[in-house]
mmCIF file of C-alpha atoms in Angstrom:
data_model
loop_
_atom_site.group_PDB
_atom_site.id
_atom_site.type_symbol
_atom_site.label_atom_id
_atom_site.label_comp_id
_atom_site.label_asym_id
_atom_site.label_seq_id
_atom_site.Cartn_x
_atom_site.Cartn_y
_atom_site.Cartn_z
ATOM 1 C CA MET A 1 -16.887 38.603 27.160
ATOM 2 C CA SER A 2 -13.712 37.410 25.431
ATOM 3 C CA PHE A 3 -10.910 39.494 23.925
ATOM 4 C CA LEU A 4 -11.910 38.706 20.322
ATOM 5 C CA ASP A 5 -15.462 37.510 19.663
ATOM 6 C CA ILE A 6 -16.786 36.138 16.371
ATOM 7 C CA GLU A 7 -20.555 35.716 16.611
ATOM 8 C CA LYS A 8 -22.617 34.037 13.887
ATOM 9 C CA ALA A 9 -20.323 35.543 11.250
ATOM 10 C CA THR A 10 -21.163 34.655 7.645
ATOM 11 C CA LYS A 11 -19.734 35.620 4.271
ATOM 12 C CA SER A 12 -21.517 35.387 0.936
ATOM 13 C CA TYR A 13 -20.598 36.443 -2.575
ATOM 14 C CA GLY A 14 -23.971 36.924 -4.208
ATOM 15 C CA ALA A 15 -25.870 33.659 -3.822
ATOM 16 C CA VAL A 16 -22.715 31.719 -2.887
ATOM 17 C CA ARG A 17 -22.055 31.408 0.845
ATOM 18 C CA VAL A 18 -18.417 30.614 1.636
ATOM 19 C CA LEU A 19 -18.577 30.958 5.433
ATOM 20 C CA ASN A 20 -21.538 29.713 7.436
ATOM 21 C CA GLU A 21 -22.581 31.010 10.860
ATOM 22 C CA THR A 22 -19.331 30.908 12.809
ATOM 23 C CA ASP A 23 -18.933 31.365 16.573
ATOM 24 C CA ILE A 24 -15.453 31.578 18.096
ATOM 25 C CA SER A 25 -14.396 33.379 21.271
ATOM 26 C CA ILE A 26 -10.678 34.042 21.733
ATOM 27 C CA GLU A 27 -9.134 35.003 25.069
ATOM 28 C CA GLU A 28 -6.341 37.570 25.364
ATOM 29 C CA GLY A 29 -2.956 35.930 24.789
ATOM 30 C CA GLU A 30 -4.383 32.890 22.994
ATOM 31 C CA PHE A 31 -2.812 31.391 19.872
ATOM 32 C CA LEU A 32 -5.745 30.236 17.740
ATOM 33 C CA VAL A 33 -4.996 28.348 14.529
ATOM 34 C CA LEU A 34 -7.587 28.120 11.756
ATOM 35 C CA VAL A 35 -6.730 24.961 9.840
ATOM 36 C CA GLY A 36 -8.312 23.189 6.898
ATOM 37 C CA PRO A 37 -7.946 22.471 3.186
ATOM 38 C CA SER A 38 -8.056 25.118 0.463
ATOM 39 C CA GLY A 39 -11.492 26.678 0.071
ATOM 40 C CA CYS A 40 -12.718 25.852 3.587
ATOM 41 C CA GLY A 41 -13.242 29.508 4.588
ATOM 42 C CA LYS A 42 -10.258 30.012 6.928
ATOM 43 C CA SER A 43 -8.587 32.858 4.998
ATOM 44 C CA THR A 44 -11.967 34.496 4.428
ATOM 45 C CA LEU A 45 -12.553 34.523 8.184
ATOM 46 C CA LEU A 46 -9.069 35.949 8.827
ATOM 47 C CA ASN A 47 -9.677 38.707 6.260
ATOM 48 C CA MET A 48 -12.998 39.519 7.938
ATOM 49 C CA ILE A 49 -11.203 39.969 11.274
ATOM 50 C CA ALA A 50 -8.671 42.227 9.519
ATOM 51 C CA GLY A 51 -11.390 44.219 7.767
ATOM 52 C CA LEU A 52 -10.168 43.237 4.297
ATOM 53 C CA GLU A 53 -13.491 41.435 3.725
ATOM 54 C CA SER A 54 -16.880 42.718 4.850
ATOM 55 C CA VAL A 55 -19.100 40.678 7.166
ATOM 56 C CA THR A 56 -22.302 39.612 5.411
ATOM 57 C CA SER A 57 -24.080 38.943 8.702
ATOM 58 C CA GLY A 58 -23.077 38.462 12.312
ATOM 59 C CA GLU A 59 -20.549 40.426 14.297
ATOM 60 C CA ILE A 60 -16.824 40.652 15.069
ATOM 61 C CA ARG A 61 -15.766 42.416 18.278
ATOM 62 C CA ILE A 62 -12.352 43.245 19.751
ATOM 63 C CA ARG A 63 -12.243 44.314 23.398
ATOM 64 C CA ASN A 64 -16.064 44.326 23.210
ATOM 65 C CA SER A 65 -16.021 46.965 20.431
ATOM 66 C CA ARG A 66 -17.875 46.114 17.221
ATOM 67 C CA MET A 67 -15.473 45.998 14.267
ATOM 68 C CA ASN A 68 -17.836 45.400 11.336
ATOM 69 C CA GLU A 69 -17.776 48.989 10.078
ATOM 70 C CA VAL A 70 -14.283 49.912 11.336
ATOM 71 C CA LYS A 71 -11.655 50.455 8.618
ATOM 72 C CA PRO A 72 -8.680 48.035 8.591
ATOM 73 C CA ALA A 73 -6.228 50.825 9.493
ATOM 74 C CA ASP A 74 -8.267 51.682 12.585
ATOM 75 C CA ARG A 75 -8.551 48.158 14.033
ATOM 76 C CA ASN A 76 -5.108 48.037 15.700
ATOM 77 C CA ILE A 77 -4.376 44.739 13.991
ATOM 78 C CA ALA A 78 -1.072 43.652 12.438
ATOM 79 C CA MET A 79 -1.035 41.135 9.599
ATOM 80 C CA VAL A 80 1.778 38.955 8.283
ATOM 81 C CA PHE A 81 1.160 37.669 4.763
ATOM 82 C CA GLN A 82 2.255 34.574 2.885
ATOM 83 C CA SER A 83 4.059 36.743 0.306
ATOM 84 C CA TYR A 84 5.940 38.873 2.925
ATOM 85 C CA ALA A 85 4.739 42.069 1.102
ATOM 86 C CA LEU A 86 8.052 43.888 1.565
ATOM 87 C CA TYR A 87 9.063 46.972 -0.421
ATOM 88 C CA PRO A 88 11.949 45.746 -2.645
ATOM 89 C CA ASN A 89 13.529 49.209 -3.036
ATOM 90 C CA MET A 90 13.740 49.802 0.722
ATOM 91 C CA THR A 91 16.232 48.399 3.203
ATOM 92 C CA VAL A 92 15.125 46.191 6.062
ATOM 93 C CA HIS A 93 15.333 49.264 8.289
ATOM 94 C CA GLY A 94 13.115 51.188 5.872
ATOM 95 C CA ASN A 95 10.560 48.403 5.607
ATOM 96 C CA ILE A 96 10.198 48.150 9.374
ATOM 97 C CA SER A 97 10.129 51.934 9.811
ATOM 98 C CA PHE A 98 7.688 52.770 6.994
ATOM 99 C CA GLY A 99 4.431 51.969 8.799
ATOM 100 C CA MET A 100 5.471 53.925 11.868
ATOM 101 C CA GLU A 101 6.385 56.919 9.693
ATOM 102 C CA MET A 102 2.934 56.829 8.077
ATOM 103 C CA HIS A 103 1.362 56.886 11.562
ATOM 104 C CA GLY A 104 3.475 59.862 12.624
ATOM 105 C CA VAL A 105 5.597 58.058 15.191
ATOM 106 C CA PRO A 106 8.534 60.318 16.238
ATOM 107 C CA LYS A 107 11.943 59.281 14.914
ATOM 108 C CA THR A 108 13.502 58.538 18.313
ATOM 109 C CA GLU A 109 10.606 56.207 19.158
ATOM 110 C CA ARG A 110 10.842 54.589 15.707
ATOM 111 C CA GLU A 111 14.537 53.862 16.135
ATOM 112 C CA LYS A 112 13.979 52.404 19.579
ATOM 113 C CA LYS A 113 11.255 50.085 18.248
ATOM 114 C CA ILE A 114 13.382 48.993 15.277
ATOM 115 C CA THR A 115 16.301 48.159 17.577
ATOM 116 C CA GLU A 116 14.031 46.149 19.896
ATOM 117 C CA VAL A 117 12.340 44.040 17.198
ATOM 118 C CA ALA A 118 15.594 43.538 15.262
ATOM 119 C CA GLU A 119 17.226 42.104 18.382
ATOM 120 C CA LEU A 120 14.155 40.021 19.203
ATOM 121 C CA LEU A 121 14.067 38.502 15.704
ATOM 122 C CA GLN A 122 17.862 38.377 15.271
ATOM 123 C CA ILE A 123 17.862 40.517 12.122
ATOM 124 C CA THR A 124 20.107 43.356 13.376
ATOM 125 C CA PRO A 125 22.944 42.443 10.922
ATOM 126 C CA PHE A 126 20.512 42.774 7.989
ATOM 127 C CA LEU A 127 19.059 46.237 8.676
ATOM 128 C CA ASP A 128 20.989 47.848 5.805
ATOM 129 C CA ARG A 129 20.198 45.110 3.278
ATOM 130 C CA LYS A 130 17.334 45.048 0.803
ATOM 131 C CA PRO A 131 14.817 42.157 0.682
ATOM 132 C CA GLY A 132 16.419 40.707 -2.461
ATOM 133 C CA GLN A 133 19.617 40.092 -0.488
ATOM 134 C CA LEU A 134 17.819 38.002 2.170
ATOM 135 C CA SER A 135 16.755 34.375 2.399
ATOM 136 C CA GLY A 136 13.080 33.448 2.635
ATOM 137 C CA GLY A 137 13.310 32.930 6.380
ATOM 138 C CA GLN A 138 15.026 36.283 6.885
ATOM 139 C CA ARG A 139 12.379 38.055 4.789
ATOM 140 C CA GLN A 140 9.634 36.473 6.865
ATOM 141 C CA ARG A 141 11.334 37.752 10.015
ATOM 142 C CA VAL A 142 11.392 41.254 8.541
ATOM 143 C CA ALA A 143 7.663 40.994 7.799
ATOM 144 C CA MET A 144 7.096 39.894 11.389
ATOM 145 C CA GLY A 145 9.293 42.721 12.648
ATOM 146 C CA ARG A 146 7.240 45.283 10.747
ATOM 147 C CA ALA A 147 4.090 43.868 12.359
ATOM 148 C CA LEU A 148 5.616 43.848 15.857
ATOM 149 C CA THR A 149 6.352 47.589 15.795
ATOM 150 C CA ARG A 150 2.613 48.233 15.707
ATOM 151 C CA ASP A 151 2.051 46.854 19.253
ATOM 152 C CA PRO A 152 -1.346 45.612 18.016
ATOM 153 C CA ASP A 153 -4.275 44.069 19.865
ATOM 154 C CA VAL A 154 -4.196 41.043 17.563
ATOM 155 C CA PHE A 155 -1.625 39.517 15.208
ATOM 156 C CA LEU A 156 -3.016 37.839 12.101
ATOM 157 C CA PHE A 157 -0.829 35.352 10.196
ATOM 158 C CA ASP A 158 -1.992 34.185 6.755
ATOM 159 C CA GLU A 159 -0.056 30.995 5.864
ATOM 160 C CA PRO A 160 3.268 32.759 6.565
ATOM 161 C CA LEU A 161 5.474 29.675 6.164
ATOM 162 C CA SER A 162 4.025 28.075 3.034
ATOM 163 C CA ASN A 163 6.692 29.595 0.729
ATOM 164 C CA LEU A 164 9.597 28.222 2.770
ATOM 165 C CA ASP A 165 11.392 24.912 2.337
ATOM 166 C CA ALA A 166 10.787 22.113 4.849
ATOM 167 C CA LYS A 167 13.728 22.870 7.164
ATOM 168 C CA LEU A 168 13.067 26.611 7.219
ATOM 169 C CA ARG A 169 9.387 25.953 8.012
ATOM 170 C CA VAL A 170 10.425 23.978 11.091
ATOM 171 C CA ASP A 171 12.898 26.694 12.163
ATOM 172 C CA MET A 172 10.388 29.514 11.678
ATOM 173 C CA ARG A 173 7.681 27.530 13.458
ATOM 174 C CA THR A 174 9.952 27.435 16.501
ATOM 175 C CA GLU A 175 10.662 31.168 16.214
ATOM 176 C CA ILE A 176 6.948 32.027 16.078
ATOM 177 C CA LYS A 177 6.267 29.780 19.082
ATOM 178 C CA LYS A 178 9.081 31.439 21.062
ATOM 179 C CA LEU A 179 7.808 34.868 20.058
ATOM 180 C CA HIS A 180 4.329 34.084 21.371
ATOM 181 C CA GLN A 181 5.701 32.670 24.619
ATOM 182 C CA LYS A 182 7.829 35.772 25.155
ATOM 183 C CA LEU A 183 5.291 38.456 24.204
ATOM 184 C CA GLY A 184 2.007 36.745 25.167
ATOM 185 C CA THR A 185 0.192 38.472 22.300
ATOM 186 C CA THR A 186 -3.127 37.322 20.845
ATOM 187 C CA ILE A 187 -2.576 35.515 17.533
ATOM 188 C CA VAL A 188 -4.946 34.153 14.890
ATOM 189 C CA TYR A 189 -3.001 32.017 12.433
ATOM 190 C CA VAL A 190 -4.208 30.427 9.189
ATOM 191 C CA THR A 191 -2.609 27.295 7.743
ATOM 192 C CA HIS A 192 -3.484 24.166 5.772
ATOM 193 C CA ASP A 193 -0.625 22.330 7.523
ATOM 194 C CA GLN A 194 -1.978 20.297 10.443
ATOM 195 C CA ILE A 195 1.524 19.865 11.948
ATOM 196 C CA GLU A 196 1.793 23.667 12.220
ATOM 197 C CA ALA A 197 -1.645 23.725 13.825
ATOM 198 C CA LEU A 198 -0.797 21.073 16.410
ATOM 199 C CA THR A 199 2.622 22.463 17.343
ATOM 200 C CA LEU A 200 1.863 26.207 17.468
ATOM 201 C CA SER A 201 -1.637 26.610 18.857
ATOM 202 C CA THR A 202 -3.241 26.857 22.246
ATOM 203 C CA ARG A 203 -6.515 26.042 20.442
ATOM 204 C CA ILE A 204 -7.410 24.868 16.949
ATOM 205 C CA ALA A 205 -10.489 25.509 14.824
ATOM 206 C CA VAL A 206 -10.683 22.776 12.178
ATOM 207 C CA MET A 207 -12.619 24.109 9.183
ATOM 208 C CA PHE A 208 -14.228 22.458 6.181
ATOM 209 C CA GLY A 209 -16.981 23.537 3.795
ATOM 210 C CA GLY A 210 -17.396 26.941 5.433
ATOM 211 C CA ASP A 211 -18.016 25.454 8.888
ATOM 212 C CA VAL A 212 -15.955 24.993 12.039
ATOM 213 C CA GLN A 213 -15.973 21.207 12.349
ATOM 214 C CA GLN A 214 -14.377 21.217 15.799
ATOM 215 C CA LEU A 215 -12.837 23.757 18.178
ATOM 216 C CA GLY A 216 -10.528 22.646 20.972
ATOM 217 C CA THR A 217 -6.992 22.252 22.277
ATOM 218 C CA PRO A 218 -4.503 20.343 20.088
ATOM 219 C CA GLN A 219 -4.801 17.329 22.419
ATOM 220 C CA GLU A 220 -8.619 17.398 22.339
ATOM 221 C CA ILE A 221 -8.672 17.613 18.558
ATOM 222 C CA TYR A 222 -6.164 14.778 18.177
ATOM 223 C CA ASP A 223 -7.496 12.454 20.888
ATOM 224 C CA ASN A 224 -11.245 13.053 20.496
ATOM 225 C CA PRO A 225 -12.162 13.964 16.901
ATOM 226 C CA ALA A 226 -15.804 14.923 16.484
ATOM 227 C CA ASN A 227 -16.206 13.437 13.014
ATOM 228 C CA MET A 228 -14.448 11.614 10.189
ATOM 229 C CA PHE A 229 -13.128 14.793 8.572
ATOM 230 C CA VAL A 230 -11.330 15.935 11.734
ATOM 231 C CA ALA A 231 -10.090 12.379 12.400
ATOM 232 C CA GLY A 232 -8.644 12.029 8.913
ATOM 233 C CA PHE A 233 -7.272 15.552 8.560
ATOM 234 C CA MET A 234 -5.425 15.904 11.865
ATOM 235 C CA GLY A 235 -2.426 13.619 12.335
ATOM 236 C CA SER A 236 0.468 12.364 10.236
ATOM 237 C CA PRO A 237 0.086 9.681 9.056
ATOM 238 C CA ALA A 238 -3.658 10.179 9.109
ATOM 239 C CA MET A 239 -5.987 8.121 11.260
ATOM 240 C CA ASN A 240 -7.003 4.850 9.605
ATOM 241 C CA LEU A 241 -10.713 5.061 8.680
ATOM 242 C CA LEU A 242 -11.742 1.500 7.877
ATOM 243 C CA PRO A 243 -15.037 0.053 6.601
ATOM 244 C CA ALA A 244 -16.260 -2.456 9.199
ATOM 245 C CA THR A 245 -19.346 -4.187 10.587
ATOM 246 C CA LEU A 246 -20.450 -4.317 14.222
ATOM 247 C CA ARG A 247 -21.659 -7.639 15.580
ATOM 248 C CA ALA A 248 -22.795 -8.543 19.092
ATOM 249 C CA ASN A 249 -21.881 -11.842 20.734
ATOM 250 C CA SER A 250 -21.597 -13.222 24.269
ATOM 251 C CA ALA A 251 -18.312 -11.362 24.763
ATOM 252 C CA GLY A 252 -19.830 -8.013 23.776
ATOM 253 C CA MET A 253 -19.588 -5.862 20.647
ATOM 254 C CA GLN A 254 -17.110 -7.002 17.996
ATOM 255 C CA VAL A 255 -15.979 -5.056 14.953
ATOM 256 C CA GLU A 256 -15.401 -7.208 11.866
ATOM 257 C CA LEU A 257 -12.995 -6.167 9.107
ATOM 258 C CA GLN A 258 -12.572 -7.775 5.696
ATOM 259 C CA LEU A 259 -9.096 -8.361 4.265
ATOM 260 C CA GLU A 260 -8.342 -7.936 0.583
ATOM 261 C CA ASP A 261 -7.974 -11.725 0.205
ATOM 262 C CA GLY A 262 -11.565 -12.289 1.379
ATOM 263 C CA ASN A 263 -10.732 -13.424 4.907
ATOM 264 C CA SER A 264 -11.917 -11.437 7.904
ATOM 265 C CA PHE A 265 -10.883 -10.795 11.490
ATOM 266 C CA SER A 266 -12.657 -9.316 14.507
ATOM 267 C CA LEU A 267 -11.641 -6.945 17.279
ATOM 268 C CA PRO A 268 -13.650 -6.237 20.451
ATOM 269 C CA PHE A 269 -14.846 -2.781 21.396
ATOM 270 C CA PRO A 270 -14.099 -1.984 25.042
ATOM 271 C CA ARG A 271 -16.842 -2.878 27.502
ATOM 272 C CA GLY A 272 -18.919 0.104 28.514
ATOM 273 C CA VAL A 273 -19.057 1.540 24.992
ATOM 274 C CA GLU A 274 -22.761 1.585 24.100
ATOM 275 C CA LEU A 275 -23.151 0.358 20.534
ATOM 276 C CA ALA A 276 -25.909 -2.252 20.871
ATOM 277 C CA SER A 277 -28.247 -0.274 18.579
ATOM 278 C CA PHE A 278 -25.637 -0.641 15.806
ATOM 279 C CA ASP A 279 -25.574 -4.455 15.937
ATOM 280 C CA GLY A 280 -25.247 -5.792 12.387
ATOM 281 C CA ARG A 281 -24.733 -2.331 10.912
ATOM 282 C CA ASP A 282 -21.806 -1.011 8.914
ATOM 283 C CA ILE A 283 -19.596 1.533 10.636
ATOM 284 C CA VAL A 284 -16.231 3.177 10.005
ATOM 285 C CA LEU A 285 -13.565 2.109 12.480
ATOM 286 C CA GLY A 286 -11.052 4.838 13.321
ATOM 287 C CA ILE A 287 -7.667 3.953 14.763
ATOM 288 C CA ARG A 288 -4.422 5.906 14.614
ATOM 289 C CA PRO A 289 -1.269 4.171 13.296
ATOM 290 C CA GLU A 290 0.474 4.367 16.694
ATOM 291 C CA PHE A 291 -2.300 2.227 18.198
ATOM 292 C CA MET A 292 -1.906 -0.417 15.496
ATOM 293 C CA THR A 293 1.678 -1.422 16.125
ATOM 294 C CA ASP A 294 4.122 -4.233 16.872
ATOM 295 C CA PRO A 295 3.534 -6.044 20.206
ATOM 296 C CA ASP A 296 6.660 -4.629 21.885
ATOM 297 C CA SER A 297 5.617 -1.041 21.092
ATOM 298 C CA ALA A 298 2.063 -1.366 22.423
ATOM 299 C CA ASP A 299 1.114 0.322 25.699
ATOM 300 C CA GLN A 300 1.803 -2.407 28.235
ATOM 301 C CA GLU A 301 -0.516 -0.760 30.770
ATOM 302 C CA SER A 302 -3.553 -0.849 28.484
ATOM 303 C CA ASP A 303 -5.964 -3.717 29.155
ATOM 304 C CA GLU A 304 -7.471 -3.425 25.670
ATOM 305 C CA ILE A 305 -4.491 -4.657 23.595
ATOM 306 C CA HIS A 306 -5.542 -7.356 21.116
ATOM 307 C CA HIS A 307 -3.077 -9.275 18.934
ATOM 308 C CA VAL A 308 -3.907 -10.383 15.399
ATOM 309 C CA GLU A 309 -1.535 -12.032 12.918
ATOM 310 C CA LEU A 310 -2.097 -10.424 9.521
ATOM 311 C CA PRO A 311 -0.546 -10.509 6.028
ATOM 312 C CA VAL A 312 1.782 -7.541 5.419
ATOM 313 C CA ASP A 313 1.263 -5.655 2.169
ATOM 314 C CA VAL A 314 3.868 -2.817 2.260
ATOM 315 C CA VAL A 315 6.778 -1.930 4.576
ATOM 316 C CA GLU A 316 8.105 1.660 4.587
ATOM 317 C CA PRO A 317 11.188 2.403 6.748
ATOM 318 C CA ALA A 318 11.092 6.057 7.867
ATOM 319 C CA GLY A 319 14.105 6.504 10.138
ATOM 320 C CA SER A 320 12.693 6.573 13.661
ATOM 321 C CA ASP A 321 9.611 4.566 12.606
ATOM 322 C CA THR A 322 8.613 1.816 10.208
ATOM 323 C CA PHE A 323 5.178 2.099 8.607
ATOM 324 C CA VAL A 324 3.517 -1.233 7.865
ATOM 325 C CA THR A 325 0.420 -1.508 5.661
ATOM 326 C CA ILE A 326 -2.152 -4.290 5.537
ATOM 327 C CA ALA A 327 -4.602 -4.538 2.629
ATOM 328 C CA LEU A 328 -8.251 -4.462 3.677
ATOM 329 C CA ARG A 329 -11.169 -4.761 1.272
ATOM 330 C CA GLY A 330 -10.901 -1.501 -0.675
ATOM 331 C CA LYS A 331 -8.691 0.232 1.887
ATOM 332 C CA GLY A 332 -5.150 0.046 3.257
ATOM 333 C CA ALA A 333 -4.502 0.343 6.986
ATOM 334 C CA VAL A 334 -1.164 1.741 8.219
ATOM 335 C CA GLY A 335 0.532 0.741 11.479
ATOM 336 C CA ARG A 336 3.417 2.612 13.112
ATOM 337 C CA PHE A 337 6.138 0.126 14.180
ATOM 338 C CA ARG A 338 9.518 0.602 15.828
ATOM 339 C CA ALA A 339 12.467 1.301 13.547
ATOM 340 C CA ARG A 340 14.200 -1.835 12.308
ATOM 341 C CA THR A 341 11.304 -4.121 13.257
ATOM 342 C CA ALA A 342 11.890 -7.465 11.520
ATOM 343 C CA VAL A 343 8.803 -7.310 9.302
ATOM 344 C CA LYS A 344 8.691 -8.053 5.569
ATOM 345 C CA ALA A 345 6.131 -7.492 2.834
ATOM 346 C CA GLY A 346 4.349 -10.689 1.792
ATOM 347 C CA GLU A 347 4.761 -12.333 5.202
ATOM 348 C CA ARG A 348 2.410 -12.558 8.173
ATOM 349 C CA PHE A 349 3.181 -10.547 11.291
ATOM 350 C CA LYS A 350 1.502 -10.024 14.649
ATOM 351 C CA PHE A 351 -0.167 -6.610 15.054
ATOM 352 C CA ALA A 352 -1.160 -5.170 18.439
ATOM 353 C CA PHE A 353 -4.391 -3.121 18.336
ATOM 354 C CA ASP A 354 -5.092 -0.846 21.312
ATOM 355 C CA MET A 355 -8.899 -0.802 21.126
ATOM 356 C CA SER A 356 -9.153 1.635 24.035
ATOM 357 C CA LYS A 357 -8.010 4.224 21.473
ATOM 358 C CA ALA A 358 -10.415 3.150 18.695
ATOM 359 C CA PHE A 359 -13.422 5.133 17.452
ATOM 360 C CA ALA A 360 -16.619 4.234 15.651
ATOM 361 C CA PHE A 361 -18.130 6.605 13.088
ATOM 362 C CA ASP A 362 -21.523 6.523 11.376
ATOM 363 C CA PRO A 363 -20.765 6.236 7.627
ATOM 364 C CA ALA A 364 -23.987 8.108 6.773
ATOM 365 C CA THR A 365 -23.486 11.202 8.945
ATOM 366 C CA GLU A 366 -19.688 10.814 9.387
ATOM 367 C CA LYS A 367 -20.184 11.766 13.053
ATOM 368 C CA ARG A 368 -18.494 9.860 15.861
ATOM 369 C CA ILE A 369 -20.778 7.408 17.654
ATOM 370 C CA ALA A 370 -18.228 5.946 20.090
#
């Protein structure tokens, strides 16, 4: 039995089901991120764990105790919201203290807790200020501090960084990661930002259409996507998902891609990948930009590097990288090159494809076949 168990949990509003049978087991001290686009069911699931939404069917258990009928206030859960939800007329000290006062915590214990969390979150200088006098990042720390005083079984974070600017998001991401490493608390965190999911989590549940599409470690999700949605959603830039045709010849299985100008080129699938039943069929080739690169950047230890000279459509310098696009029939494919690579739009350039890192997807089911 795990620390937090979600078993066949569903949520319906009348005839509309927004969360299908969901099974997730979370160990104590894990950092689970629920990630997916708007409307995928991730916030609904978080609210069901918190008790803010009822469970239509299935069960949610914490420490092997059924939570379905337990009131939110009795679940020993702390929640940090996107909107911070601070009382504007109270000081930081008052905001952090308020929940403890409502639960009858003695003043000496309250003050000790406030001092501890203020030092932990580096907000001690702001205890006498009101929320309106704080930056977005400082307000989010106060919201986290209020949650920390609860000493809960589970922390729930509902898109806590989405209101911050890009630099503050990165800074707060680091603070949340450090906090988890220091306290070892169990966290369930909702975001639509796949970079947050990859950098913060010990495991990720990728959600879409009310279903968990894949559950695994960040590396498993990134390296071995179960289907086209996971492959395309996780990673920045996204994995290239390219219309292609499989053809068998004496050298093995080849994947053929059509360029925008009508020409085509072929790349071999690694030997040992069983795709003979797909001979002559259309597939979707998946390859990440870092495995479609300039020859000098390719993994020199891989024995599946294949060079193809192709016409360059767009070149985008991005500081530490240069992104180079080729135009395929109805689809662009992006390669990640070294910074300052001497490549120009409108010219031909040699691309290195690491086919040991390529995937094949069935365009009908969108599931991975190799």
